[in-house]
PDB file of C-alpha atoms and ligand atoms in Angstrom:
ATOM      1  CA  MET L   1       1.414  -8.206 -25.474  1.00 92.00           C
ATOM      2  CA  LYS L   2       3.323  -9.429 -28.831  1.00 97.00           C
ATOM      3  CA  LYS L   3       4.553 -12.944 -28.047  1.00 98.00           C
ATOM      4  CA  VAL L   4       7.833 -14.391 -28.844  1.00 98.00           C
ATOM      5  CA  LYS L   5      10.104 -17.378 -28.503  1.00 98.00           C
ATOM      6  CA  LEU L   6      14.168 -17.250 -28.223  1.00 98.00           C
ATOM      7  CA  TYR L   7      15.508 -19.531 -31.537  1.00 98.00           C
ATOM      8  CA  LYS L   8      18.875 -20.519 -31.461  1.00 98.00           C
ATOM      9  CA  PRO L   9      19.933 -19.632 -35.275  1.00 98.00           C
ATOM     10  CA  THR L  10      21.561 -22.235 -38.004  1.00 98.00           C
ATOM     11  CA  VAL L  11      24.582 -20.731 -39.825  1.00 98.00           C
ATOM     12  CA  GLU L  12      21.711 -20.094 -42.882  1.00 98.00           C
ATOM     13  CA  ASP L  13      19.927 -17.742 -40.923  1.00 98.00           C
ATOM     14  CA  LEU L  14      22.916 -15.708 -40.022  1.00 98.00           C
ATOM     15  CA  TRP L  15      21.991 -13.234 -42.741  1.00 98.00           C
ATOM     16  CA  PHE L  16      19.632 -11.528 -40.312  1.00 98.00           C
ATOM     17  CA  ARG L  17      22.628 -10.757 -38.001  1.00 98.00           C
ATOM     18  CA  GLU L  18      24.373  -9.620 -40.832  1.00 98.00           C
ATOM     19  CA  GLN L  19      21.330  -7.685 -41.653  1.00 98.00           C
ATOM     20  CA  CYS L  20      20.555  -5.865 -38.226  1.00 98.00           C
ATOM     21  CA  MET L  21      24.702  -4.902 -38.280  1.00 98.00           C
ATOM     22  CA  ALA L  22      25.127  -3.122 -42.116  1.00 98.00           C
ATOM     23  CA  ASP L  23      22.307  -1.123 -40.679  1.00 98.00           C
ATOM     24  CA  PRO L  24      22.334   2.228 -39.272  1.00 98.00           C
ATOM     25  CA  ASP L  25      19.374   3.107 -37.770  1.00 98.00           C
ATOM     26  CA  THR L  26      20.071  -0.552 -35.664  1.00 98.00           C
ATOM     27  CA  MET L  27      23.344   0.135 -35.163  1.00 97.00           C
ATOM     28  CA  SER L  28      23.674   3.610 -34.129  1.00 96.00           C
ATOM     29  CA  TYR L  29      23.725   2.701 -30.007  1.00 94.00           C
ATOM     30  CA  ASN L  30      26.976   1.064 -30.857  1.00 95.00           C
ATOM     31  CA  ALA L  31      28.891   4.462 -32.829  1.00 95.00           C
ATOM     32  CA  GLY L  32      31.547   6.541 -31.696  1.00 95.00           C
ATOM     33  CA  TYR L  33      33.418   4.312 -29.650  1.00 95.00           C
ATOM     34  CA  ASP L  34      37.178   4.254 -29.857  1.00 89.00           C
ATOM     35  CA  VAL L  35      37.420   0.621 -30.314  1.00 89.00           C
ATOM     36  CA  SER L  36      39.278  -0.950 -33.276  1.00 81.00           C
ATOM     37  CA  TYR L  37      38.160  -4.150 -34.604  1.00 86.00           C
ATOM     38  CA  ASN L  38      37.859  -5.614 -37.995  1.00 87.00           C
ATOM     39  CA  GLY L  39      34.569  -4.568 -39.962  1.00 94.00           C
ATOM     40  CA  TYR L  40      33.654  -1.625 -37.381  1.00 96.00           C
ATOM     41  CA  HIS L  41      32.385   1.404 -38.363  1.00 96.00           C
ATOM     42  CA  TYR L  42      32.829   4.626 -35.986  1.00 95.00           C
ATOM     43  CA  ASP L  43      30.540   6.972 -37.880  1.00 96.00           C
ATOM     44  CA  THR L  44      27.351   4.171 -37.989  1.00 97.00           C
ATOM     45  CA  GLY L  45      28.506   1.359 -35.347  1.00 97.00           C
ATOM     46  CA  CYS L  46      27.561  -1.108 -37.987  1.00 97.00           C
ATOM     47  CA  ILE L  47      30.107  -3.886 -37.764  1.00 97.00           C
ATOM     48  CA  ASP L  48      30.498  -6.200 -41.486  1.00 97.00           C
ATOM     49  CA  PHE L  49      29.599  -9.966 -40.775  1.00 97.00           C
ATOM     50  CA  PRO L  50      29.909 -11.282 -44.330  1.00 97.00           C
ATOM     51  CA  LYS L  51      28.508 -14.552 -45.527  1.00 98.00           C
ATOM     52  CA  SER L  52      32.646 -15.502 -45.258  1.00 98.00           C
ATOM     53  CA  GLU L  53      32.405 -15.367 -41.149  1.00 97.00           C
ATOM     54  CA  TRP L  54      29.109 -17.100 -40.910  1.00 98.00           C
ATOM     55  CA  GLU L  55      30.317 -20.480 -40.221  1.00 98.00           C
ATOM     56  CA  ALA L  56      33.087 -19.943 -38.040  1.00 98.00           C
ATOM     57  CA  TRP L  57      31.296 -17.175 -36.018  1.00 97.00           C
ATOM     58  CA  HIS L  58      28.959 -20.336 -35.348  1.00 98.00           C
ATOM     59  CA  THR L  59      31.272 -23.144 -34.341  1.00 98.00           C
ATOM     60  CA  ASN L  60      33.717 -20.649 -32.524  1.00 96.00           C
ATOM     61  CA  LYS L  61      30.481 -18.992 -30.580  1.00 95.00           C
ATOM     62  CA  PHE L  62      28.291 -21.979 -30.279  1.00 97.00           C
ATOM     63  CA  SER L  63      31.151 -24.801 -28.804  1.00 97.00           C
ATOM     64  CA  ASN L  64      31.487 -21.681 -25.767  1.00 96.00           C
ATOM     65  CA  PRO L  65      29.484 -23.480 -22.727  1.00 93.00           C
ATOM     66  CA  ASN L  66      29.891 -19.484 -21.479  1.00 96.00           C
ATOM     67  CA  PHE L  67      28.062 -18.474 -24.662  1.00 97.00           C
ATOM     68  CA  TYR L  68      24.002 -17.820 -25.795  1.00 98.00           C
ATOM     69  CA  TYR L  69      22.467 -16.047 -28.102  1.00 98.00           C
ATOM     70  CA  ALA L  70      19.319 -16.487 -30.027  1.00 98.00           C
ATOM     71  CA  TYR L  71      17.150 -14.870 -32.321  1.00 98.00           C
ATOM     72  CA  ILE L  72      14.090 -13.603 -30.652  1.00 98.00           C
ATOM     73  CA  VAL L  73      10.958 -14.501 -32.681  1.00 98.00           C
ATOM     74  CA  ASP L  74       7.489 -13.199 -33.514  1.00 98.00           C
ATOM     75  CA  VAL L  75       5.785 -16.630 -32.479  1.00 98.00           C
ATOM     76  CA  ASP L  76       2.709 -15.074 -34.585  1.00 98.00           C
ATOM     77  CA  THR L  77       4.273 -13.951 -37.758  1.00 98.00           C
ATOM     78  CA  ASN L  78       7.351 -16.418 -37.832  1.00 98.00           C
ATOM     79  CA  GLU L  79      10.282 -13.247 -38.204  1.00 98.00           C
ATOM     80  CA  PHE L  80      13.084 -12.754 -36.642  1.00 98.00           C
ATOM     81  CA  VAL L  81      13.217  -9.226 -34.871  1.00 98.00           C
ATOM     82  CA  GLY L  82      16.050  -8.933 -32.791  1.00 98.00           C
ATOM     83  CA  TYR L  83      18.366 -11.007 -31.093  1.00 98.00           C
ATOM     84  CA  LEU L  84      20.323 -11.317 -27.577  1.00 98.00           C
ATOM     85  CA  ASN L  85      23.349 -12.625 -25.878  1.00 98.00           C
ATOM     86  CA  TYR L  86      24.984 -13.813 -22.395  1.00 98.00           C
ATOM     87  CA  HIS L  87      29.021 -14.165 -22.338  1.00 98.00           C
ATOM     88  CA  LEU L  88      31.226 -14.467 -19.810  1.00 97.00           C
ATOM     89  CA  SER L  89      33.384 -12.039 -19.205  1.00 95.00           C
ATOM     90  CA  GLY L  90      37.626 -11.268 -18.603  1.00 92.00           C
ATOM     91  CA  GLU L  91      36.037 -10.047 -15.467  1.00 91.00           C
ATOM     92  CA  GLY L  92      33.896 -13.215 -14.663  1.00 95.00           C
ATOM     93  CA  ARG L  93      30.388 -11.280 -15.286  1.00 97.00           C
ATOM     94  CA  TYR L  94      27.530 -12.793 -17.299  1.00 98.00           C
ATOM     95  CA  GLU L  95      27.057  -9.787 -19.555  1.00 98.00           C
ATOM     96  CA  MET L  96      24.295  -9.201 -21.540  1.00 98.00           C
ATOM     97  CA  GLY L  97      22.944  -7.330 -24.854  1.00 98.00           C
ATOM     98  CA  ILE L  98      19.537  -7.008 -26.595  1.00 98.00           C
ATOM     99  CA  VAL L  99      19.078  -5.978 -30.156  1.00 98.00           C
ATOM    100  CA  MET L 100      15.797  -5.255 -31.608  1.00 98.00           C
ATOM    101  CA  TYR L 101      16.219  -4.455 -35.823  1.00 98.00           C
ATOM    102  CA  SER L 102      14.874  -0.779 -36.225  1.00 98.00           C
ATOM    103  CA  LYS L 103      12.280  -2.164 -38.182  1.00 97.00           C
ATOM    104  CA  TYR L 104      10.693  -3.616 -34.973  1.00 98.00           C
ATOM    105  CA  GLN L 105      11.847  -1.240 -32.690  1.00 97.00           C
ATOM    106  CA  GLY L 106       9.296   0.438 -30.464  1.00 96.00           C
ATOM    107  CA  GLN L 107       6.385  -2.228 -30.953  1.00 97.00           C
ATOM    108  CA  GLY L 108       6.954  -3.825 -27.319  1.00 97.00           C
ATOM    109  CA  TYR L 109       9.502  -6.744 -28.068  1.00 98.00           C
ATOM    110  CA  MET L 110      11.550  -5.751 -25.276  1.00 98.00           C
ATOM    111  CA  ARG L 111       9.371  -7.079 -22.208  1.00 97.00           C
ATOM    112  CA  PRO L 112       8.288 -10.259 -23.395  1.00 98.00           C
ATOM    113  CA  ALA L 113      11.963 -11.293 -25.114  1.00 98.00           C
ATOM    114  CA  MET L 114      13.514 -10.660 -21.361  1.00 98.00           C
ATOM    115  CA  GLN L 115      11.242 -12.390 -19.396  1.00 98.00           C
ATOM    116  CA  GLU L 116      12.047 -15.549 -22.117  1.00 98.00           C
ATOM    117  CA  PHE L 117      15.856 -14.728 -21.591  1.00 98.00           C
ATOM    118  CA  LEU L 118      15.739 -14.156 -17.891  1.00 98.00           C
ATOM    119  CA  SER L 119      14.342 -17.618 -17.050  1.00 97.00           C
ATOM    120  CA  THR L 120      16.529 -19.146 -20.017  1.00 98.00           C
ATOM    121  CA  ALA L 121      19.364 -17.683 -17.943  1.00 98.00           C
ATOM    122  CA  LYS L 122      18.243 -18.925 -15.156  1.00 97.00           C
ATOM    123  CA  GLN L 123      17.326 -22.574 -16.233  1.00 97.00           C
ATOM    124  CA  ASN L 124      21.033 -22.482 -17.578  1.00 96.00           C
ATOM    125  CA  GLY L 125      22.641 -21.957 -14.077  1.00 96.00           C
ATOM    126  CA  ILE L 126      23.582 -18.234 -14.361  1.00 97.00           C
ATOM    127  CA  THR L 127      23.325 -16.578 -11.294  1.00 97.00           C
ATOM    128  CA  ALA L 128      23.735 -12.821 -12.180  1.00 98.00           C
ATOM    129  CA  LEU L 129      23.354 -11.325 -15.569  1.00 98.00           C
ATOM    130  CA  TRP L 130      25.335  -7.696 -15.718  1.00 98.00           C
ATOM    131  CA  ASP L 131      25.026  -5.060 -18.803  1.00 98.00           C
ATOM    132  CA  SER L 132      26.341  -1.287 -19.473  1.00 96.00           C
ATOM    133  CA  VAL L 133      23.799   1.031 -20.801  1.00 97.00           C
ATOM    134  CA  PRO L 134      24.039   4.442 -21.525  1.00 96.00           C
ATOM    135  CA  ALA L 135      22.095   7.062 -18.839  1.00 97.00           C
ATOM    136  CA  SER L 136      20.387   8.564 -21.678  1.00 95.00           C
ATOM    137  CA  ARG L 137      18.286   4.713 -22.987  1.00 95.00           C
ATOM    138  CA  GLU L 138      15.840   5.771 -20.851  1.00 95.00           C
ATOM    139  CA  LYS L 139      13.060   3.883 -22.173  1.00 93.00           C
ATOM    140  CA  ALA L 140      15.020   0.605 -22.665  1.00 95.00           C
ATOM    141  CA  LEU L 141      16.357   1.408 -18.555  1.00 97.00           C
ATOM    142  CA  LYS L 142      12.778   1.590 -17.239  1.00 97.00           C
ATOM    143  CA  VAL L 143      12.313  -1.825 -18.579  1.00 97.00           C
ATOM    144  CA  PHE L 144      15.813  -3.393 -17.255  1.00 98.00           C
ATOM    145  CA  PHE L 145      14.564  -1.499 -13.498  1.00 98.00           C
ATOM    146  CA  ASP L 146      11.034  -3.247 -14.209  1.00 98.00           C
ATOM    147  CA  PHE L 147      12.824  -6.761 -14.518  1.00 98.00           C
ATOM    148  CA  GLY L 148      14.712  -6.094 -11.400  1.00 98.00           C
ATOM    149  CA  PHE L 149      17.880  -4.958 -12.307  1.00 98.00           C
ATOM    150  CA  GLU L 150      19.543  -2.351 -10.148  1.00 98.00           C
ATOM    151  CA  VAL L 151      23.051   0.049 -11.007  1.00 98.00           C
ATOM    152  CA  VAL L 152      25.923  -1.138  -9.163  1.00 97.00           C
ATOM    153  CA  GLU L 153      28.368   1.443 -10.777  1.00 96.00           C
ATOM    154  CA  GLU L 154      28.608   4.316 -13.025  1.00 97.00           C
ATOM    155  CA  PHE L 155      31.467   5.404 -15.562  1.00 96.00           C
ATOM    156  CA  ASN L 156      32.265   7.538 -18.253  1.00 95.00           C
ATOM    157  CA  SER L 157      32.675   6.023 -21.868  1.00 93.00           C
ATOM    158  CA  ILE L 158      33.815   8.325 -24.799  1.00 94.00           C
ATOM    159  CA  LYS L 159      30.809   8.841 -27.582  1.00 94.00           C
ATOM    160  CA  PHE L 160      32.006  10.667 -30.549  1.00 94.00           C
ATOM    161  CA  GLY L 161      35.279  12.178 -28.427  1.00 94.00           C
ATOM    162  CA  LYS L 162      32.708  13.655 -25.737  1.00 95.00           C
ATOM    163  CA  GLU L 163      32.137  11.715 -22.191  1.00 95.00           C
ATOM    164  CA  ASP L 164      28.985   9.646 -21.533  1.00 95.00           C
ATOM    165  CA  LEU L 165      27.779   8.731 -18.549  1.00 97.00           C
ATOM    166  CA  CYS L 166      27.369   5.053 -18.454  1.00 97.00           C
ATOM    167  CA  TYR L 167      25.632   2.618 -15.503  1.00 98.00           C
ATOM    168  CA  ILE L 168      27.021  -0.903 -15.602  1.00 98.00           C
ATOM    169  CA  ILE L 169      23.444  -2.169 -14.158  1.00 98.00           C
ATOM    170  CA  LYS L 170      23.233  -6.078 -12.501  1.00 98.00           C
ATOM    171  CA  LYS L 171      20.400  -8.463 -11.631  1.00 98.00           C
ATOM    172  CA  GLU L 172      20.513 -11.701  -9.400  1.00 98.00           C
ATOM    173  CA  LEU L 173      18.765 -14.593 -10.842  1.00 97.00           C
TER     174      LEU L 173
HETATM  175  C1  COA B 201      16.312  -0.836 -26.382  1.00 82.96           C
HETATM  176  C2  COA B 201      15.775  -2.163 -27.607  1.00 82.96           C
HETATM  177  C3  COA B 201      16.578  -3.494 -27.377  1.00 82.96           C
HETATM  178  C4  COA B 201      13.897  -1.485 -26.958  1.00 82.96           C
HETATM  179  O1  COA B 201      13.950  -2.445 -27.877  1.00 82.96           O
HETATM  180  P1  COA B 201      12.407  -2.648 -28.260  1.00 82.96           P
HETATM  181  O2  COA B 201      11.325  -3.492 -28.822  1.00 82.96           O
HETATM  182  O3  COA B 201      12.465  -1.309 -29.652  1.00 82.96           O
HETATM  183  O4  COA B 201      11.759  -1.667 -26.998  1.00 82.96           O
HETATM  184  P2  COA B 201      10.151  -1.819 -27.010  1.00 82.96           P
HETATM  185  O5  COA B 201       8.983  -1.600 -28.221  1.00 82.96           O
HETATM  186  O6  COA B 201       9.504  -3.108 -26.324  1.00 82.96           O
HETATM  187  O7  COA B 201       9.961  -0.451 -25.798  1.00 82.96           O
HETATM  188  C5  COA B 201      10.184  -0.436 -24.503  1.00 82.96           C
HETATM  189  C6  COA B 201       9.699   0.740 -23.412  1.00 82.96           C
HETATM  190  O8  COA B 201      10.393   1.870 -24.482  1.00 82.96           O
HETATM  191  C7  COA B 201       8.906   2.321 -24.557  1.00 82.96           C
HETATM  192  N1  COA B 201       8.718   3.272 -25.950  1.00 82.96           N
HETATM  193  C8  COA B 201       9.719   2.572 -27.224  1.00 82.96           C
HETATM  194  N2  COA B 201       9.426   3.586 -28.087  1.00 82.96           N
HETATM  195  C9  COA B 201       9.056   4.803 -27.711  1.00 82.96           C
HETATM  196  C10 COA B 201       8.941   6.126 -27.681  1.00 82.96           C
HETATM  197  N3  COA B 201       9.414   6.475 -29.045  1.00 82.96           N
HETATM  198  N4  COA B 201       8.510   6.699 -26.963  1.00 82.96           N
HETATM  199  C11 COA B 201       8.349   6.712 -25.969  1.00 82.96           C
HETATM  200  N5  COA B 201       8.285   5.457 -25.068  1.00 82.96           N
HETATM  201  C12 COA B 201       8.713   4.689 -25.783  1.00 82.96           C
HETATM  202  C13 COA B 201       8.014   1.707 -24.697  1.00 82.96           C
HETATM  203  O9  COA B 201       6.612   2.676 -24.324  1.00 82.96           O
HETATM  204  C14 COA B 201       8.147  -0.048 -23.858  1.00 82.96           C
HETATM  205  O10 COA B 201       7.691   0.414 -22.385  1.00 82.96           O
HETATM  206  P3  COA B 201       6.589  -0.019 -21.677  1.00 82.96           P
HETATM  207  O11 COA B 201       7.005  -1.663 -21.455  1.00 82.96           O
HETATM  208  O12 COA B 201       6.718   0.776 -20.387  1.00 82.96           O
HETATM  209  O13 COA B 201       5.695   0.747 -22.455  1.00 82.96           O
HETATM  210  C15 COA B 201      15.660  -1.538 -28.786  1.00 82.96           C
HETATM  211  O14 COA B 201      15.265   0.161 -28.920  1.00 82.96           O
HETATM  212  C16 COA B 201      17.101  -1.752 -29.499  1.00 82.96           C
HETATM  213  O15 COA B 201      17.522  -2.284 -29.973  1.00 82.96           O
HETATM  214  N6  COA B 201      18.020  -0.463 -28.989  1.00 82.96           N
HETATM  215  C17 COA B 201      19.028  -0.497 -29.390  1.00 82.96           C
HETATM  216  C18 COA B 201      20.350  -1.235 -28.906  1.00 82.96           C
HETATM  217  C19 COA B 201      20.027  -1.222 -26.752  1.00 82.96           C
HETATM  218  O16 COA B 201      20.124  -0.272 -26.519  1.00 82.96           O
HETATM  219  N7  COA B 201      20.269  -2.158 -26.152  1.00 82.96           N
HETATM  220  C20 COA B 201      19.757  -2.064 -24.518  1.00 82.96           C
HETATM  221  C21 COA B 201      20.674  -1.901 -23.970  1.00 82.96           C
HETATM  222  S1  COA B 201      21.949  -1.855 -24.514  1.00 82.96           S
END
């Protein structure tokens, strides 16, 4: 079993976030959505995150008490392997996300990272976490269900112009 810890990145560590978000293999899950924000690439899902934005992003995000963000670090190699977060949405839900850098996907990091993440969120006083996950992402969903997440809503998102069934999943902590 992989051993991981969660780590709050410094401004200088944000090269890894930039690297992940510039990698089409990592970001393919994010491609094809009809959204328009600065730096979003519809075809690959990549998001520009140049060094000039790091400081402001770090200050802005980490001064928000309703935002949590951490790198997933392999304890044995000390390498950054992915990142995860939660934030309070406009609907008053703490929505989470987890992304593993493509090079490290499929190596068993998701379960230990979720374990650490859920206990951290609970310690931080979060009482429920939500995520929205395409129904086609069966491997990730299986892990979420094993951790006690349940489907509470379904909706169709539009990905590359086609309907894509998504589940909204929730876990009480
Ligand atoms: C979803 C994601 C976080 C999973 O992280 P990961 O470290 O690659 O996942 P793991 O290697 O721990 O695998 C998770 C499960 O999928 C299975 N799996 C992974 N790759 C597989 C493959 N190629 N074939 C079959 N099963 C596979 C694993 O066996 C594991 O299940 P198990 O614990 O029951 O054995 C990662 O793929 C990712 O970043 N995807 C893009 C973003 C995303 O989809 N985020 C989550 C939903 S919004």
